[in-house]
Amino acid sequence: MRTAVLRFALMAHDRVGRKRFTSEKSERFSESVIREMTRQAMLYDAINLAQGFPDFAAPQELKHAAQQAIAADLNQYAITWGAKNLRDAIAHRMSVAQGLQVDPETEITVCCGSTEAMIASLMAVTNARDEIVIFEPFYENYGPDAILSGARPRFVKLHPPADPDGEWTFDEQELRAAFCGRTKAIIVNTPNNPTGKVFSRAELELIRDLCVKHNALAITDEIYEHILYDGAEHVSMARIEGMRERTITINGLSKTYSVTGWRVGWAVAPASLSGAIRKVHDFLTVGAAAPLQEAGVAALASPQGYYRRLAEDYRARRDRLLPTLREVGFRAFLPRGAYYIMTDIGSFGFADDASFASHLVRDIGVAVVPGSSFYSNPADGAHQVRFAFCKRSSTLDKAATRLMKLRAAPPQAQG
Ligand code: GLN
């Protein structure tokens, strides 16, 4: 027999129509489209050029170091803000690669991937109503990151070049106008996902001037630091005069050592900021996987030749995919760094990026990321899709064969 209590159904909305059980914050963003495209690639047995993870092996020494760490019973929590030897290795690596001296005792927080490093940093430095300047197109996570941390994003456009071999640029006046008294920080991702832009020293200096003028921080995502082409140079924001004290540098093992699933990243910031980041990180996740931190020490000790070869292998992959894309009708923008190619799909005559990406994954057998997922206003990316080329040459060859069908057979399902 039903009791009176049971007759009250779960009410999903309150009297004024608000969702009762899902938070307002969670309602303001959707699932990651990048990760959804990976699921679609599996569903349709398509080649995954959507989510940026390598399909080739990680370095043997790294895997061996992880296996040894587990065998040696490094199976319990590491120090919350990162195992000491990993923090020492990160500090050493930063001094070799960028000439930056950081104190591993007070300035480094190891997190569960650079993804956690970013959200922990934002939660550590922003208050409600603070503004965060973000270049767009932007890596998908930054939008929800801003919402979750309570900050308000202010977007500044990166404009594609007129010549697809040229540089993506931003308008200085637009950037100046985006900074105001409420600006807490700017997020700079260089080398950039999804555009492949590598910010020049002059651009970073302009950003520095605005950060200093408005007493704001720079949070720089430098996860593609070593993936550079055609002589492009990566300059860490913390190296720019006057920025060491106001920069949070985010990086990790994922892209440089081809271990995106290990989830080991870090945030490097002056001690006072790191103190706040460490507290947030501690209560969010406690710590990153201990044996994989140990393997990270081996990774960071890689010889200089490793980084040269990494960049050279990626250049070969870029130069394999880019001409195919152009040949079949994409306007493909040449990346200077990172492992993505942003494209304009105007010549295919589809109504938008989502219908085109859906055609690609179902009918052509290649998964890509619809451009709209990199913009606050989806219409701005409605004629773009992003390809990831962090794949074996055999995978890229197979994708190229499939993409050729695009040229031979114009789409049936237009619109
Ligand atoms: N950075 C990668 C991309 O943009 C993967 C992101 C992720 O899924 N964590 O595709």
mmCIF file with all atom_site columns, C-alpha atoms in Angstrom, residues 2 15 88 91 169 208 219 246 263 326 387 393:
data_model
loop_
_atom_site.group_PDB
_atom_site.id
_atom_site.type_symbol
_atom_site.label_atom_id
_atom_site.label_alt_id
_atom_site.label_comp_id
_atom_site.label_asym_id
_atom_site.label_entity_id
_atom_site.label_seq_id
_atom_site.pdbx_PDB_ins_code
_atom_site.Cartn_x
_atom_site.Cartn_y
_atom_site.Cartn_z
_atom_site.occupancy
_atom_site.B_iso_or_equiv
_atom_site.pdbx_formal_charge
_atom_site.auth_seq_id
_atom_site.auth_comp_id
_atom_site.auth_asym_id
_atom_site.auth_atom_id
_atom_site.pdbx_PDB_model_num
ATOM 1  C CA . ARG A 1 2   ? 1.281  3.438  -0.875  1.00 0.00 ? 2   ARG A CA 1
ATOM 2  C CA . ARG A 1 15  ? 7.518  26.382 -8.091  1.00 0.00 ? 15  ARG A CA 1
ATOM 3  C CA . ASP A 1 88  ? 62.632 19.053 -8.500  1.00 0.00 ? 88  ASP A CA 1
ATOM 4  C CA . ALA A 1 91  ? 62.058 23.043 -11.727 1.00 0.00 ? 91  ALA A CA 1
ATOM 5  C CA . THR A 1 169 ? 46.215 37.756 -35.187 1.00 0.00 ? 169 THR A CA 1
ATOM 6  C CA . ARG A 1 208 ? 52.259 42.103 -20.036 1.00 0.00 ? 208 ARG A CA 1
ATOM 7  C CA . ILE A 1 219 ? 47.481 32.111 -16.597 1.00 0.00 ? 219 ILE A CA 1
ATOM 8  C CA . ARG A 1 246 ? 52.095 37.619 -11.946 1.00 0.00 ? 246 ARG A CA 1
ATOM 9  C CA . ARG A 1 263 ? 46.734 12.788 -15.946 1.00 0.00 ? 263 ARG A CA 1
ATOM 10 C CA . ARG A 1 326 ? 43.693 21.485 -49.047 1.00 0.00 ? 326 ARG A CA 1
ATOM 11 C CA . PHE A 1 387 ? 41.616 18.157 -37.196 1.00 0.00 ? 387 PHE A CA 1
ATOM 12 C CA . SER A 1 393 ? 51.422 7.992  -40.381 1.00 0.00 ? 393 SER A CA 1
#
